[in-house]
């Protein structure tokens, strides 16, 4: 059984340098008899250790897993003054990093979560990257904050940037898993806290207003015409009451994508790959079926 609080044997971390000289923490976990390479991409504020369990599952299915921590989070350095704040003025550098990484380490299939799923979809739409299949878990195609949607959030972020608060955190403290908004599994949430406490160099917290503004601008880039041109088989999964991203926007994208499929999950957890076992096992089984 995998120890979620220990790096497993065979998982290797390396430094991968982007074209502009930025060092990113990359990882590879080869399968003994590989059926191909699976690229995994986490979301905002994520780090590789949060998904060891999911990676082990795919490796057990014969996939060699590769990926990296996004620029400005995890083990890939920081952009803003406060290391616990995710700050960016644009998501375009992340998209460039992804395009370079995929060119250097081609993968047959890709699985991505939240911000990573959004950037993977932009890669397919704008860079015309090719995969046999792509899985988008809780893709960031629309933001939610209580009753507010993407337009209102974008307006607030723009106002904050105009008043010089672009690199300031959107909220104080760590919103964490209040009300099960990230996962309904307290044990997996405790694993995340353990990693952040015992390895503070990979920890981060709230997004900045600049990141929020950049995320809204990036979402606006995925217009219907761009989605309609994507010719990769895509599976989109989202909780029916996800409090972070808009399930309605995800469903709309699935209808527009020529080879898109939609899977709506019960509950409101955002991190489907770290959910309580009844939901998590359903998600992994659906992904296995799709990749098969």
mmCIF file of C-alpha atoms in Angstrom:
data_model
loop_
_atom_site.group_PDB
_atom_site.id
_atom_site.type_symbol
_atom_site.label_atom_id
_atom_site.label_comp_id
_atom_site.label_asym_id
_atom_site.label_seq_id
_atom_site.Cartn_x
_atom_site.Cartn_y
_atom_site.Cartn_z
ATOM 1 C CA UNK A 1 0.000 0.000 0.000
ATOM 2 C CA UNK A 2 1.317 3.448 -0.904
ATOM 3 C CA UNK A 3 2.448 5.684 1.962
ATOM 4 C CA UNK A 4 0.996 9.066 0.983
ATOM 5 C CA UNK A 5 3.571 10.843 3.183
ATOM 6 C CA UNK A 6 6.692 9.344 1.636
ATOM 7 C CA UNK A 7 8.318 9.590 -1.791
ATOM 8 C CA UNK A 8 7.927 6.117 -3.301
ATOM 9 C CA UNK A 9 10.846 4.151 -4.777
ATOM 10 C CA UNK A 10 11.443 4.914 -8.439
ATOM 11 C CA UNK A 11 9.955 8.415 -8.419
ATOM 12 C CA UNK A 12 12.768 10.729 -9.529
ATOM 13 C CA UNK A 13 12.813 14.527 -9.205
ATOM 14 C CA UNK A 14 15.023 16.598 -11.508
ATOM 15 C CA UNK A 15 15.499 20.250 -12.411
ATOM 16 C CA UNK A 16 14.112 21.178 -15.806
ATOM 17 C CA UNK A 17 15.133 24.587 -17.121
ATOM 18 C CA UNK A 18 12.681 26.590 -19.211
ATOM 19 C CA UNK A 19 13.853 28.554 -22.220
ATOM 20 C CA UNK A 20 14.002 31.808 -20.233
ATOM 21 C CA UNK A 21 16.211 30.197 -17.576
ATOM 22 C CA UNK A 22 13.543 29.494 -14.935
ATOM 23 C CA UNK A 23 14.152 26.238 -13.055
ATOM 24 C CA UNK A 24 11.152 23.983 -12.554
ATOM 25 C CA UNK A 25 10.974 20.840 -10.451
ATOM 26 C CA UNK A 26 10.116 17.979 -12.814
ATOM 27 C CA UNK A 27 9.453 14.358 -11.975
ATOM 28 C CA UNK A 28 9.381 10.978 -13.690
ATOM 29 C CA UNK A 29 8.029 7.678 -12.401
ATOM 30 C CA UNK A 30 8.629 4.995 -15.037
ATOM 31 C CA UNK A 31 6.424 1.910 -15.180
ATOM 32 C CA UNK A 32 8.203 -1.473 -15.404
ATOM 33 C CA UNK A 33 6.440 -2.378 -18.658
ATOM 34 C CA UNK A 34 5.209 0.943 -19.963
ATOM 35 C CA UNK A 35 2.252 1.285 -22.290
ATOM 36 C CA UNK A 36 3.245 4.920 -22.849
ATOM 37 C CA UNK A 37 3.826 8.180 -21.015
ATOM 38 C CA UNK A 38 1.111 9.981 -19.038
ATOM 39 C CA UNK A 39 1.598 13.684 -18.396
ATOM 40 C CA UNK A 40 0.054 14.884 -15.139
ATOM 41 C CA UNK A 41 -0.565 18.562 -14.353
ATOM 42 C CA UNK A 42 -1.759 19.856 -10.975
ATOM 43 C CA UNK A 43 -3.696 23.004 -10.178
ATOM 44 C CA UNK A 44 -2.912 26.365 -8.594
ATOM 45 C CA UNK A 45 -0.862 26.000 -5.439
ATOM 46 C CA UNK A 46 -0.359 22.268 -5.977
ATOM 47 C CA UNK A 47 2.805 20.221 -5.636
ATOM 48 C CA UNK A 48 3.605 16.737 -6.887
ATOM 49 C CA UNK A 49 3.300 15.089 -3.470
ATOM 50 C CA UNK A 50 -0.442 15.764 -3.275
ATOM 51 C CA UNK A 51 -1.035 13.307 -6.115
ATOM 52 C CA UNK A 52 1.300 10.411 -5.289
ATOM 53 C CA UNK A 53 -1.716 8.143 -4.824
ATOM 54 C CA UNK A 54 -3.193 8.955 -8.238
ATOM 55 C CA UNK A 55 0.208 8.633 -9.917
ATOM 56 C CA UNK A 56 0.701 5.215 -8.298
ATOM 57 C CA UNK A 57 -2.679 4.128 -9.657
ATOM 58 C CA UNK A 58 -1.797 5.095 -13.228
ATOM 59 C CA UNK A 59 1.661 3.557 -12.940
ATOM 60 C CA UNK A 60 -0.044 0.364 -11.771
ATOM 61 C CA UNK A 61 -2.071 0.491 -14.998
ATOM 62 C CA UNK A 62 1.156 0.581 -17.018
ATOM 63 C CA UNK A 63 1.628 4.304 -17.564
ATOM 64 C CA UNK A 64 5.002 5.968 -16.997
ATOM 65 C CA UNK A 65 4.088 9.244 -15.255
ATOM 66 C CA UNK A 66 5.799 12.566 -15.826
ATOM 67 C CA UNK A 67 5.069 16.189 -14.930
ATOM 68 C CA UNK A 68 6.334 19.273 -13.134
ATOM 69 C CA UNK A 69 5.411 21.809 -10.486
ATOM 70 C CA UNK A 70 4.173 25.001 -12.108
ATOM 71 C CA UNK A 71 6.372 28.064 -12.100
ATOM 72 C CA UNK A 72 5.865 30.021 -8.863
ATOM 73 C CA UNK A 73 4.638 27.133 -6.706
ATOM 74 C CA UNK A 74 5.655 23.765 -5.287
ATOM 75 C CA UNK A 75 9.350 23.160 -5.911
ATOM 76 C CA UNK A 76 9.545 25.568 -8.873
ATOM 77 C CA UNK A 77 10.433 28.849 -7.144
ATOM 78 C CA UNK A 78 8.300 31.880 -6.412
ATOM 79 C CA UNK A 79 7.300 34.939 -8.438
ATOM 80 C CA UNK A 80 5.999 37.345 -5.780
ATOM 81 C CA UNK A 81 7.461 38.759 -2.586
ATOM 82 C CA UNK A 82 5.509 36.473 -0.265
ATOM 83 C CA UNK A 83 6.398 32.781 -0.813
ATOM 84 C CA UNK A 84 2.987 31.735 0.533
ATOM 85 C CA UNK A 85 1.074 33.738 -2.077
ATOM 86 C CA UNK A 86 0.599 32.484 -5.643
ATOM 87 C CA UNK A 87 1.301 35.557 -7.736
ATOM 88 C CA UNK A 88 1.436 35.973 -11.501
ATOM 89 C CA UNK A 89 0.539 38.836 -13.811
ATOM 90 C CA UNK A 90 -0.228 36.451 -16.674
ATOM 91 C CA UNK A 91 -0.694 32.715 -17.131
ATOM 92 C CA UNK A 92 1.057 32.861 -20.500
ATOM 93 C CA UNK A 93 4.485 31.958 -19.024
ATOM 94 C CA UNK A 94 2.910 28.798 -17.604
ATOM 95 C CA UNK A 95 1.493 27.935 -21.019
ATOM 96 C CA UNK A 96 4.940 28.497 -22.568
ATOM 97 C CA UNK A 97 6.533 26.238 -19.920
ATOM 98 C CA UNK A 98 3.971 23.540 -20.687
ATOM 99 C CA UNK A 99 4.510 23.755 -24.445
ATOM 100 C CA UNK A 100 8.290 23.477 -24.005
ATOM 101 C CA UNK A 101 7.980 20.581 -21.575
ATOM 102 C CA UNK A 102 5.660 18.627 -23.874
ATOM 103 C CA UNK A 103 8.021 19.199 -26.800
ATOM 104 C CA UNK A 104 10.928 17.895 -24.729
ATOM 105 C CA UNK A 105 9.048 14.971 -23.144
ATOM 106 C CA UNK A 106 6.232 13.878 -25.464
ATOM 107 C CA UNK A 107 3.380 11.984 -23.804
ATOM 108 C CA UNK A 108 0.643 9.855 -25.283
ATOM 109 C CA UNK A 109 -2.036 10.966 -22.822
ATOM 110 C CA UNK A 110 -2.494 13.800 -20.322
ATOM 111 C CA UNK A 111 -4.446 14.154 -17.081
ATOM 112 C CA UNK A 112 -4.757 17.615 -15.560
ATOM 113 C CA UNK A 113 -6.549 19.289 -12.657
ATOM 114 C CA UNK A 114 -8.154 22.741 -12.339
ATOM 115 C CA UNK A 115 -5.675 25.410 -13.503
ATOM 116 C CA UNK A 116 -3.585 22.660 -15.086
ATOM 117 C CA UNK A 117 -6.631 21.402 -16.991
ATOM 118 C CA UNK A 118 -7.345 24.938 -18.195
ATOM 119 C CA UNK A 119 -3.773 25.330 -19.443
ATOM 120 C CA UNK A 120 -3.840 21.910 -21.084
ATOM 121 C CA UNK A 121 -6.971 22.934 -22.973
ATOM 122 C CA UNK A 122 -5.282 26.162 -24.056
ATOM 123 C CA UNK A 123 -2.302 24.097 -25.227
ATOM 124 C CA UNK A 124 -4.617 21.976 -27.367
ATOM 125 C CA UNK A 125 -6.511 24.979 -28.709
ATOM 126 C CA UNK A 126 -3.689 27.480 -29.267
ATOM 127 C CA UNK A 127 -0.519 25.423 -29.705
ATOM 128 C CA UNK A 128 -2.245 22.539 -31.515
ATOM 129 C CA UNK A 129 -0.502 19.991 -29.277
ATOM 130 C CA UNK A 130 -1.465 16.396 -29.931
ATOM 131 C CA UNK A 131 -2.324 13.671 -27.428
ATOM 132 C CA UNK A 132 -4.215 10.439 -27.927
ATOM 133 C CA UNK A 133 -6.505 11.531 -25.084
ATOM 134 C CA UNK A 134 -6.790 14.281 -22.472
ATOM 135 C CA UNK A 135 -8.563 14.166 -19.107
ATOM 136 C CA UNK A 136 -9.628 17.476 -17.558
ATOM 137 C CA UNK A 137 -10.515 17.195 -13.875
ATOM 138 C CA UNK A 138 -12.432 20.184 -12.453
ATOM 139 C CA UNK A 139 -11.112 22.364 -15.295
ATOM 140 C CA UNK A 140 -10.830 26.078 -14.577
ATOM 141 C CA UNK A 141 -13.162 27.260 -17.336
ATOM 142 C CA UNK A 142 -15.101 29.618 -15.083
ATOM 143 C CA UNK A 143 -14.455 30.784 -11.516
ATOM 144 C CA UNK A 144 -16.861 30.872 -8.574
ATOM 145 C CA UNK A 145 -16.727 32.648 -5.212
ATOM 146 C CA UNK A 146 -20.041 32.273 -3.435
ATOM 147 C CA UNK A 147 -22.618 34.072 -5.606
ATOM 148 C CA UNK A 148 -19.931 35.686 -7.783
ATOM 149 C CA UNK A 149 -18.968 34.389 -11.198
ATOM 150 C CA UNK A 150 -16.025 35.100 -13.473
ATOM 151 C CA UNK A 151 -17.104 38.606 -14.664
ATOM 152 C CA UNK A 152 -17.589 39.929 -11.113
ATOM 153 C CA UNK A 153 -14.369 38.295 -9.903
ATOM 154 C CA UNK A 154 -12.484 39.785 -12.861
ATOM 155 C CA UNK A 155 -13.839 43.257 -12.033
ATOM 156 C CA UNK A 156 -12.771 42.966 -8.395
ATOM 157 C CA UNK A 157 -9.298 41.767 -9.371
ATOM 158 C CA UNK A 158 -8.878 44.602 -11.880
ATOM 159 C CA UNK A 159 -9.882 47.151 -9.219
ATOM 160 C CA UNK A 160 -7.379 45.675 -6.766
ATOM 161 C CA UNK A 161 -4.613 45.839 -9.366
ATOM 162 C CA UNK A 162 -5.407 49.479 -10.145
ATOM 163 C CA UNK A 163 -4.987 50.369 -6.464
ATOM 164 C CA UNK A 164 -1.579 48.706 -6.217
ATOM 165 C CA UNK A 165 -2.718 45.472 -4.546
ATOM 166 C CA UNK A 166 -1.952 43.176 -7.467
ATOM 167 C CA UNK A 167 0.579 41.091 -5.539
ATOM 168 C CA UNK A 168 -1.484 41.004 -2.328
ATOM 169 C CA UNK A 169 -3.343 37.876 -1.259
ATOM 170 C CA UNK A 170 -7.039 37.608 -2.063
ATOM 171 C CA UNK A 171 -7.819 36.287 1.410
ATOM 172 C CA UNK A 172 -5.951 36.127 4.700
ATOM 173 C CA UNK A 173 -4.773 32.806 6.055
ATOM 174 C CA UNK A 174 -5.332 29.472 4.341
ATOM 175 C CA UNK A 175 -8.948 28.895 3.310
ATOM 176 C CA UNK A 176 -8.019 25.220 3.152
ATOM 177 C CA UNK A 177 -10.827 22.726 3.185
ATOM 178 C CA UNK A 178 -13.589 24.740 4.858
ATOM 179 C CA UNK A 179 -16.853 22.856 4.432
ATOM 180 C CA UNK A 180 -15.184 20.154 2.342
ATOM 181 C CA UNK A 181 -14.781 22.535 -0.584
ATOM 182 C CA UNK A 182 -11.579 20.829 -1.756
ATOM 183 C CA UNK A 183 -12.203 17.239 -0.655
ATOM 184 C CA UNK A 184 -14.632 15.382 1.575
ATOM 185 C CA UNK A 185 -11.773 13.147 2.752
ATOM 186 C CA UNK A 186 -10.216 14.486 5.990
ATOM 187 C CA UNK A 187 -7.325 12.003 5.819
ATOM 188 C CA UNK A 188 -6.174 13.200 2.398
ATOM 189 C CA UNK A 189 -6.579 16.815 3.485
ATOM 190 C CA UNK A 190 -4.389 16.012 6.509
ATOM 191 C CA UNK A 191 -1.788 14.570 4.119
ATOM 192 C CA UNK A 192 -1.586 17.899 2.310
ATOM 193 C CA UNK A 193 -1.133 19.774 5.579
ATOM 194 C CA UNK A 194 1.582 17.296 6.618
ATOM 195 C CA UNK A 195 3.574 17.877 3.440
ATOM 196 C CA UNK A 196 3.268 21.669 3.733
ATOM 197 C CA UNK A 197 4.291 21.602 7.401
ATOM 198 C CA UNK A 198 7.213 19.210 7.051
ATOM 199 C CA UNK A 199 8.425 20.529 3.679
ATOM 200 C CA UNK A 200 7.626 24.271 3.836
ATOM 201 C CA UNK A 201 9.698 24.995 0.736
ATOM 202 C CA UNK A 202 6.923 23.497 -1.427
ATOM 203 C CA UNK A 203 4.033 25.168 0.434
ATOM 204 C CA UNK A 204 1.949 28.061 -0.807
ATOM 205 C CA UNK A 205 -1.421 29.540 0.105
ATOM 206 C CA UNK A 206 -3.819 32.083 -1.310
ATOM 207 C CA UNK A 207 -3.689 33.498 -4.838
ATOM 208 C CA UNK A 208 -2.905 37.144 -5.376
ATOM 209 C CA UNK A 209 -5.283 39.607 -6.995
ATOM 210 C CA UNK A 210 -2.845 39.641 -9.922
ATOM 211 C CA UNK A 211 -3.115 35.873 -10.318
ATOM 212 C CA UNK A 212 -6.908 36.136 -10.134
ATOM 213 C CA UNK A 213 -6.979 38.808 -12.818
ATOM 214 C CA UNK A 214 -4.628 36.724 -14.975
ATOM 215 C CA UNK A 215 -6.790 33.621 -14.531
ATOM 216 C CA UNK A 216 -9.914 35.486 -15.647
ATOM 217 C CA UNK A 217 -8.081 36.861 -18.683
ATOM 218 C CA UNK A 218 -6.837 33.382 -19.561
ATOM 219 C CA UNK A 219 -10.337 31.924 -19.269
ATOM 220 C CA UNK A 220 -11.544 34.549 -21.743
ATOM 221 C CA UNK A 221 -9.033 33.233 -24.288
ATOM 222 C CA UNK A 222 -10.919 29.939 -24.603
ATOM 223 C CA UNK A 223 -13.665 31.188 -26.890
ATOM 224 C CA UNK A 224 -16.113 28.751 -28.518
ATOM 225 C CA UNK A 225 -14.313 28.912 -31.860
ATOM 226 C CA UNK A 226 -11.043 27.886 -30.212
ATOM 227 C CA UNK A 227 -12.694 24.973 -28.408
ATOM 228 C CA UNK A 228 -14.456 23.829 -31.569
ATOM 229 C CA UNK A 229 -11.074 23.432 -33.288
ATOM 230 C CA UNK A 230 -9.679 20.983 -30.703
ATOM 231 C CA UNK A 231 -9.514 17.504 -32.264
ATOM 232 C CA UNK A 232 -8.260 15.568 -29.221
ATOM 233 C CA UNK A 233 -10.543 13.153 -27.347
ATOM 234 C CA UNK A 234 -11.279 14.892 -24.038
ATOM 235 C CA UNK A 235 -13.000 13.734 -20.856
ATOM 236 C CA UNK A 236 -14.204 16.534 -18.570
ATOM 237 C CA UNK A 237 -15.073 15.684 -14.954
ATOM 238 C CA UNK A 238 -16.544 18.055 -12.381
ATOM 239 C CA UNK A 239 -18.623 17.928 -9.203
ATOM 240 C CA UNK A 240 -22.189 19.116 -9.652
ATOM 241 C CA UNK A 241 -21.706 21.728 -6.887
ATOM 242 C CA UNK A 242 -18.013 22.529 -7.261
ATOM 243 C CA UNK A 243 -17.460 25.786 -5.309
ATOM 244 C CA UNK A 244 -14.242 26.776 -7.104
ATOM 245 C CA UNK A 245 -14.967 26.351 -10.803
ATOM 246 C CA UNK A 246 -18.224 26.641 -12.715
ATOM 247 C CA UNK A 247 -19.834 23.263 -13.550
ATOM 248 C CA UNK A 248 -22.014 25.090 -16.066
ATOM 249 C CA UNK A 249 -18.944 26.400 -17.913
ATOM 250 C CA UNK A 250 -17.425 22.913 -17.902
ATOM 251 C CA UNK A 251 -20.613 21.396 -19.339
ATOM 252 C CA UNK A 252 -20.754 24.090 -22.012
ATOM 253 C CA UNK A 253 -17.156 23.371 -23.053
ATOM 254 C CA UNK A 254 -17.843 19.632 -23.221
ATOM 255 C CA UNK A 255 -20.700 20.316 -25.657
ATOM 256 C CA UNK A 256 -18.506 22.484 -27.873
ATOM 257 C CA UNK A 257 -15.449 20.210 -27.981
ATOM 258 C CA UNK A 258 -15.918 17.962 -31.031
ATOM 259 C CA UNK A 259 -14.663 14.882 -29.134
ATOM 260 C CA UNK A 260 -15.618 15.983 -25.612
ATOM 261 C CA UNK A 261 -17.297 13.818 -22.988
ATOM 262 C CA UNK A 262 -18.731 15.054 -19.690
ATOM 263 C CA UNK A 263 -18.883 13.240 -16.350
ATOM 264 C CA UNK A 264 -20.802 14.989 -13.564
ATOM 265 C CA UNK A 265 -19.952 13.759 -10.057
ATOM 266 C CA UNK A 266 -22.029 14.008 -6.869
ATOM 267 C CA UNK A 267 -21.065 16.379 -4.062
ATOM 268 C CA UNK A 268 -19.075 19.595 -4.108
ATOM 269 C CA UNK A 269 -15.438 18.504 -3.817
ATOM 270 C CA UNK A 270 -13.021 20.270 -6.141
ATOM 271 C CA UNK A 271 -10.058 17.884 -5.911
ATOM 272 C CA UNK A 272 -11.642 14.802 -7.457
ATOM 273 C CA UNK A 273 -8.403 12.808 -7.449
ATOM 274 C CA UNK A 274 -8.142 13.318 -3.672
ATOM 275 C CA UNK A 275 -11.776 12.779 -2.801
ATOM 276 C CA UNK A 276 -13.240 10.206 -0.395
ATOM 277 C CA UNK A 277 -12.922 6.712 -1.827
ATOM 278 C CA UNK A 278 -16.481 6.269 -3.212
ATOM 279 C CA UNK A 279 -16.048 9.314 -5.483
ATOM 280 C CA UNK A 280 -12.308 8.961 -6.078
ATOM 281 C CA UNK A 281 -12.613 5.323 -7.161
ATOM 282 C CA UNK A 282 -15.433 6.221 -9.527
ATOM 283 C CA UNK A 283 -13.282 9.004 -11.022
ATOM 284 C CA UNK A 284 -10.242 6.741 -11.485
ATOM 285 C CA UNK A 285 -12.373 3.974 -13.006
ATOM 286 C CA UNK A 286 -13.897 6.438 -15.489
ATOM 287 C CA UNK A 287 -10.430 7.734 -16.414
ATOM 288 C CA UNK A 288 -9.120 4.173 -16.860
ATOM 289 C CA UNK A 289 -12.054 3.362 -19.120
ATOM 290 C CA UNK A 290 -11.489 6.505 -21.168
ATOM 291 C CA UNK A 291 -7.730 5.967 -21.531
ATOM 292 C CA UNK A 292 -8.311 2.324 -22.423
#
